Structure formats: C-alpha cells, structure tokens
mmCIF file of C-alpha atoms in Angstrom:
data_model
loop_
_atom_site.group_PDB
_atom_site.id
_atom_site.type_symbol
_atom_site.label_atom_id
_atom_site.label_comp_id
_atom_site.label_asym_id
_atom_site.label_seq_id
_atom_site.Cartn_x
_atom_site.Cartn_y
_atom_site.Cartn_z
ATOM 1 C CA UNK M 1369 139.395 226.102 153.486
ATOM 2 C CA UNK M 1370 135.557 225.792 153.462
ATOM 3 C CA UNK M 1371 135.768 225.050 149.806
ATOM 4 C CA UNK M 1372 137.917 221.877 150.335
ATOM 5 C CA UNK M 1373 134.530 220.608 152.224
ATOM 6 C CA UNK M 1374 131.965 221.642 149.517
ATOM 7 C CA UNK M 1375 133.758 220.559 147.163
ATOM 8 C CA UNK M 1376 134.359 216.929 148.609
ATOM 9 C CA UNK M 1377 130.594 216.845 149.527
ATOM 10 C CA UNK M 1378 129.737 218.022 145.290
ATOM 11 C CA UNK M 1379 131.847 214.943 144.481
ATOM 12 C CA UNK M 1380 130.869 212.495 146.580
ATOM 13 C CA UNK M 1381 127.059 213.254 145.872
ATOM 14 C CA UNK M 1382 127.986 212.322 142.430
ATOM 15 C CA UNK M 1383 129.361 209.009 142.903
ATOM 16 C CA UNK M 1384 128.913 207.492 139.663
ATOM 17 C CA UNK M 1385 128.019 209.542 137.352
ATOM 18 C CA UNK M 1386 130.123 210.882 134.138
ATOM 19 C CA UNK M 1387 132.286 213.524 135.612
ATOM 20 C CA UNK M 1388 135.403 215.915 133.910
ATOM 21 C CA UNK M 1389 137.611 218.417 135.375
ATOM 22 C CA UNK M 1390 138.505 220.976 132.565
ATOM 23 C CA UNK M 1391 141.459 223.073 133.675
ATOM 24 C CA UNK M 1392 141.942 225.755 131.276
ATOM 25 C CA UNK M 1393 145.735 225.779 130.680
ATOM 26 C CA UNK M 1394 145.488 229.305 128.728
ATOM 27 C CA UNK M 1395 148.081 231.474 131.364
ATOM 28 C CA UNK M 1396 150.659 230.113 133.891
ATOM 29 C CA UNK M 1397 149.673 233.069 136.018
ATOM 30 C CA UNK M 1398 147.251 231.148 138.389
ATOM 31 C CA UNK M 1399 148.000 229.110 141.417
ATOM 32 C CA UNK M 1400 149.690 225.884 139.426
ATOM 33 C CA UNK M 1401 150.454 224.349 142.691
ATOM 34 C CA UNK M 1402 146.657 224.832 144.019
ATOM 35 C CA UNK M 1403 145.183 223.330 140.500
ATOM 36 C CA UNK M 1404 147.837 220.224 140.628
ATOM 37 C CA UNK M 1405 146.686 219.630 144.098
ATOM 38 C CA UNK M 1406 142.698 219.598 142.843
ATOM 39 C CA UNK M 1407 143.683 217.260 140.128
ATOM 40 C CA UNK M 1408 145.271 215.109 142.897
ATOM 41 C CA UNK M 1409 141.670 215.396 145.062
ATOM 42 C CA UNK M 1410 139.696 214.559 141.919
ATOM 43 C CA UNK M 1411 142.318 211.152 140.711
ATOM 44 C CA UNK M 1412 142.475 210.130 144.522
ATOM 45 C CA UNK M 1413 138.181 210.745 144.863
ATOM 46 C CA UNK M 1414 137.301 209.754 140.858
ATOM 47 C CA UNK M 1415 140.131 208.304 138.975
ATOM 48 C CA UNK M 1416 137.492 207.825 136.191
ATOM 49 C CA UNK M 1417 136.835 211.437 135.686
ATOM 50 C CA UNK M 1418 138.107 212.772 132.520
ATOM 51 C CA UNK M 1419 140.883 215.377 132.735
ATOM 52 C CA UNK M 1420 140.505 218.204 129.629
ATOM 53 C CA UNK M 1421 143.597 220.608 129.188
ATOM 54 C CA UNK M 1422 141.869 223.521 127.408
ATOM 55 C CA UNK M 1423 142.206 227.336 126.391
ATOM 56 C CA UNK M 1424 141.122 228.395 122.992
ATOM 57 C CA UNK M 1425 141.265 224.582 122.012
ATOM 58 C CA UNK M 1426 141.266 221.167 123.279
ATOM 59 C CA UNK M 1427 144.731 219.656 124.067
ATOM 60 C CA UNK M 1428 144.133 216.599 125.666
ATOM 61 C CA UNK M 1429 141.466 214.739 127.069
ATOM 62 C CA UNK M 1430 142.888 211.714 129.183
ATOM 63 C CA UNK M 1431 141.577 209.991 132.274
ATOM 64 C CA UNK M 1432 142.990 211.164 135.702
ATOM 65 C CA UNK M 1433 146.383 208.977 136.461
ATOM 66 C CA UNK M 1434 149.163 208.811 138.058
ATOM 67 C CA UNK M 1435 151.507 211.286 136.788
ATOM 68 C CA UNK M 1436 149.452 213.596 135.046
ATOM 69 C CA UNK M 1437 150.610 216.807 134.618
ATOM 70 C CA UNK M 1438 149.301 220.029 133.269
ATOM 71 C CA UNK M 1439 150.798 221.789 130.624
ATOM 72 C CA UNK M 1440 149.998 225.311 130.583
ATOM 73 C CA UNK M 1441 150.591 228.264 127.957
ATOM 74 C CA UNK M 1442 151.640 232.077 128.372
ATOM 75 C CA UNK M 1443 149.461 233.508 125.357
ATOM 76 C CA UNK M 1444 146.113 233.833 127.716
ATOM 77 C CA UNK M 1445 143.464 233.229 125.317
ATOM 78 C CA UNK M 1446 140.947 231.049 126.579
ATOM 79 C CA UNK M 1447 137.485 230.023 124.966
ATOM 80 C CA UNK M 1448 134.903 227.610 127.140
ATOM 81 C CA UNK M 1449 133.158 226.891 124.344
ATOM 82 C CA UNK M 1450 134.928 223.969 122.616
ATOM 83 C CA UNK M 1451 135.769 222.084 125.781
ATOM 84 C CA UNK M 1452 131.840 222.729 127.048
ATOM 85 C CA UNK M 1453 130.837 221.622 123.637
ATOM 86 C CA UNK M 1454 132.877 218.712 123.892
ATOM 87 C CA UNK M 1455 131.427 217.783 127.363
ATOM 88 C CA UNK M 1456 128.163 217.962 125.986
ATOM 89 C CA UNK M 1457 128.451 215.419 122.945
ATOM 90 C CA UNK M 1458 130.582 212.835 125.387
ATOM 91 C CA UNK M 1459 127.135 212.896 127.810
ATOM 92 C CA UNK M 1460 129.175 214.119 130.816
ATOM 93 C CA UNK M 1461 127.139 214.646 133.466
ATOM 94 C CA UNK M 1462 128.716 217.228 135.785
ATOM 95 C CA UNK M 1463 132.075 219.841 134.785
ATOM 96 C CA UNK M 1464 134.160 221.424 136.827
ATOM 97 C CA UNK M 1465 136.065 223.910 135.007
ATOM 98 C CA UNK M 1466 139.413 225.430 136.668
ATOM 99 C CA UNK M 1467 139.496 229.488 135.153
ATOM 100 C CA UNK M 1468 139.346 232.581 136.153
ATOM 101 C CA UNK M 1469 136.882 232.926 134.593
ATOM 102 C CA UNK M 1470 138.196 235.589 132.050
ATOM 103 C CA UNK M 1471 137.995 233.753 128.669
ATOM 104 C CA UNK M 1472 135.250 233.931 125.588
ATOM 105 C CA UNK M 1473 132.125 232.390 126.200
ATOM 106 C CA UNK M 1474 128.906 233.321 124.050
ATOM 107 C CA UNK M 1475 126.196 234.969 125.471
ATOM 108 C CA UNK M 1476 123.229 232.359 124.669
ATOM 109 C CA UNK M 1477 125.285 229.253 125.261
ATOM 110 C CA UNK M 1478 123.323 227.008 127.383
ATOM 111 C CA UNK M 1479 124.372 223.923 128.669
ATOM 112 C CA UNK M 1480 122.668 220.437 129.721
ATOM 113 C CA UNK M 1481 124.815 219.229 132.457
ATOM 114 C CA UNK M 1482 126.196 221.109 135.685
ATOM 115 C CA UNK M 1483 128.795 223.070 135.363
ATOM 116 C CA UNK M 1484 131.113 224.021 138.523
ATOM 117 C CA UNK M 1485 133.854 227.526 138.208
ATOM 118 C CA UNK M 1486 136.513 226.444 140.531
ATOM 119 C CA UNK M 1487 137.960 229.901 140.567
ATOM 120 C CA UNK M 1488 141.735 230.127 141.648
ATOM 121 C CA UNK M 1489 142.067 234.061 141.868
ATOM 122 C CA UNK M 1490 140.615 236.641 144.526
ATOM 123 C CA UNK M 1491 138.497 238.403 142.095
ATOM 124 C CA UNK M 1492 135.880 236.182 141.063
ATOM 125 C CA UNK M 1493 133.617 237.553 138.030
ATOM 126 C CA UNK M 1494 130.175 236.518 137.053
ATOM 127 C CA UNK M 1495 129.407 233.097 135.582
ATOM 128 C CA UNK M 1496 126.723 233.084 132.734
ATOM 129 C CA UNK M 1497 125.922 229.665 134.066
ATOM 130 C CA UNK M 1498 126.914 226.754 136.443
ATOM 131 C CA UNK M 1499 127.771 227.769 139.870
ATOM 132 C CA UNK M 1500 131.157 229.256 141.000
ATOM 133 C CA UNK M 1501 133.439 228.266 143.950
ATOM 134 C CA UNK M 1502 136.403 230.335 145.097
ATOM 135 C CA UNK M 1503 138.958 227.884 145.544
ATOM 136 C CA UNK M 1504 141.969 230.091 146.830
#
C-alpha cells in the first residue's frame, strides 16, 4: 500500500494547480472497485480536479462530485491521444491517467504537463512518457 502514500504526497505537492484524473473506461476487466476508490481519494483530496472518461474518445469531462460514476465499455480499444490532447489545450497542469497501459499512443507524442500511469494490473509495461505507479 506504499502507493496510497506517494500518491497522497504527488497530490498534495500540487495543491492548486490544474489537475485531471483520466480513467480510461475502454475494458471492464480492471479492478473497478480499486479505480472508484481513487476517484473517491482524488474528489475527497481535489474536488476541483477534472474527471475524463476516455478510451478511443472522450465521453465526459465533468468535475469530481458526489456520485460520480464510471461508465466503462467491453470493446477494449483505447487511444491516449485525444484525452492527452485535450489536457493539453485546457492548460492542465498535471494528469493522472488510470490504464493499463495497453492502448494506442504515437511514438513522437510529447507532452507539456506531467503525466502520472496509475496502473491497476500486475504487469506494468513501459510508458513513453510521464511516470508510472503500480496501484494494485
């Protein structure tokens, strides 16, 4: 549960500043109770963090509130690139995406914020950017 103390520590050191949690809703095969419980963390921590639901598109942008609840999808394609693109042009200052880290990303994307892979799975692959946190 080390993660649970990083991760409170990433958050609080960015007290402030434009934040959104992107949880790509792509495949109900990940831990839905372990994501709804980080989306709990992030409303009770940041309630003015943006909450994306993403996979190959955007489905809803909304600030974290009471209630909120993910709405995920069984055909497993997931692209990063909208929902990073989308991050950029609002000025959002730090992402933390929720994947495993399996969808389409381009190779040269680059990014001007901090990104943060909150990995639910065992298997964690490489990130082309950002940093990654196993979250399981």
């Amino acid at each position: 549960m080390k993660w649970h103390k990083n991760l409170l520590k990433i958050i609080q050191d960015r007290k402030g500043k434009k934040l959104a949690l992107i949880v790509d809703t792509s495949t109900t095969e990940t831990k839905t109770d372990l994501i709804a419980n980080i989306v709990t963390f992030f409303k009770e921590l940041t309630p003015e963090t943006t909450l994306v639901q993403a996979d190959f598109k955007i489905r809803s942008t909304n600030l974290i509130t009471e209630g909120t609840e993910i709405k995920y999808h069984t055909h497993g394609k997931a692209s990063y690139t909208l929902a990073l693109e989308w991050a950029e042009e609002e000025n959002i200052e730090t992402v933390f995406y929720i994947t495993d880290l399996t969808g389409f990303l381009p190779e040269d994307m680059q990014v001007p914020y901090e990104v943060y892979w909150l990995v639910p799975t065992e298997f964690v692959p490489k990130a082309p950017f950002g940093k990654v946190m196993k979250i399981v």
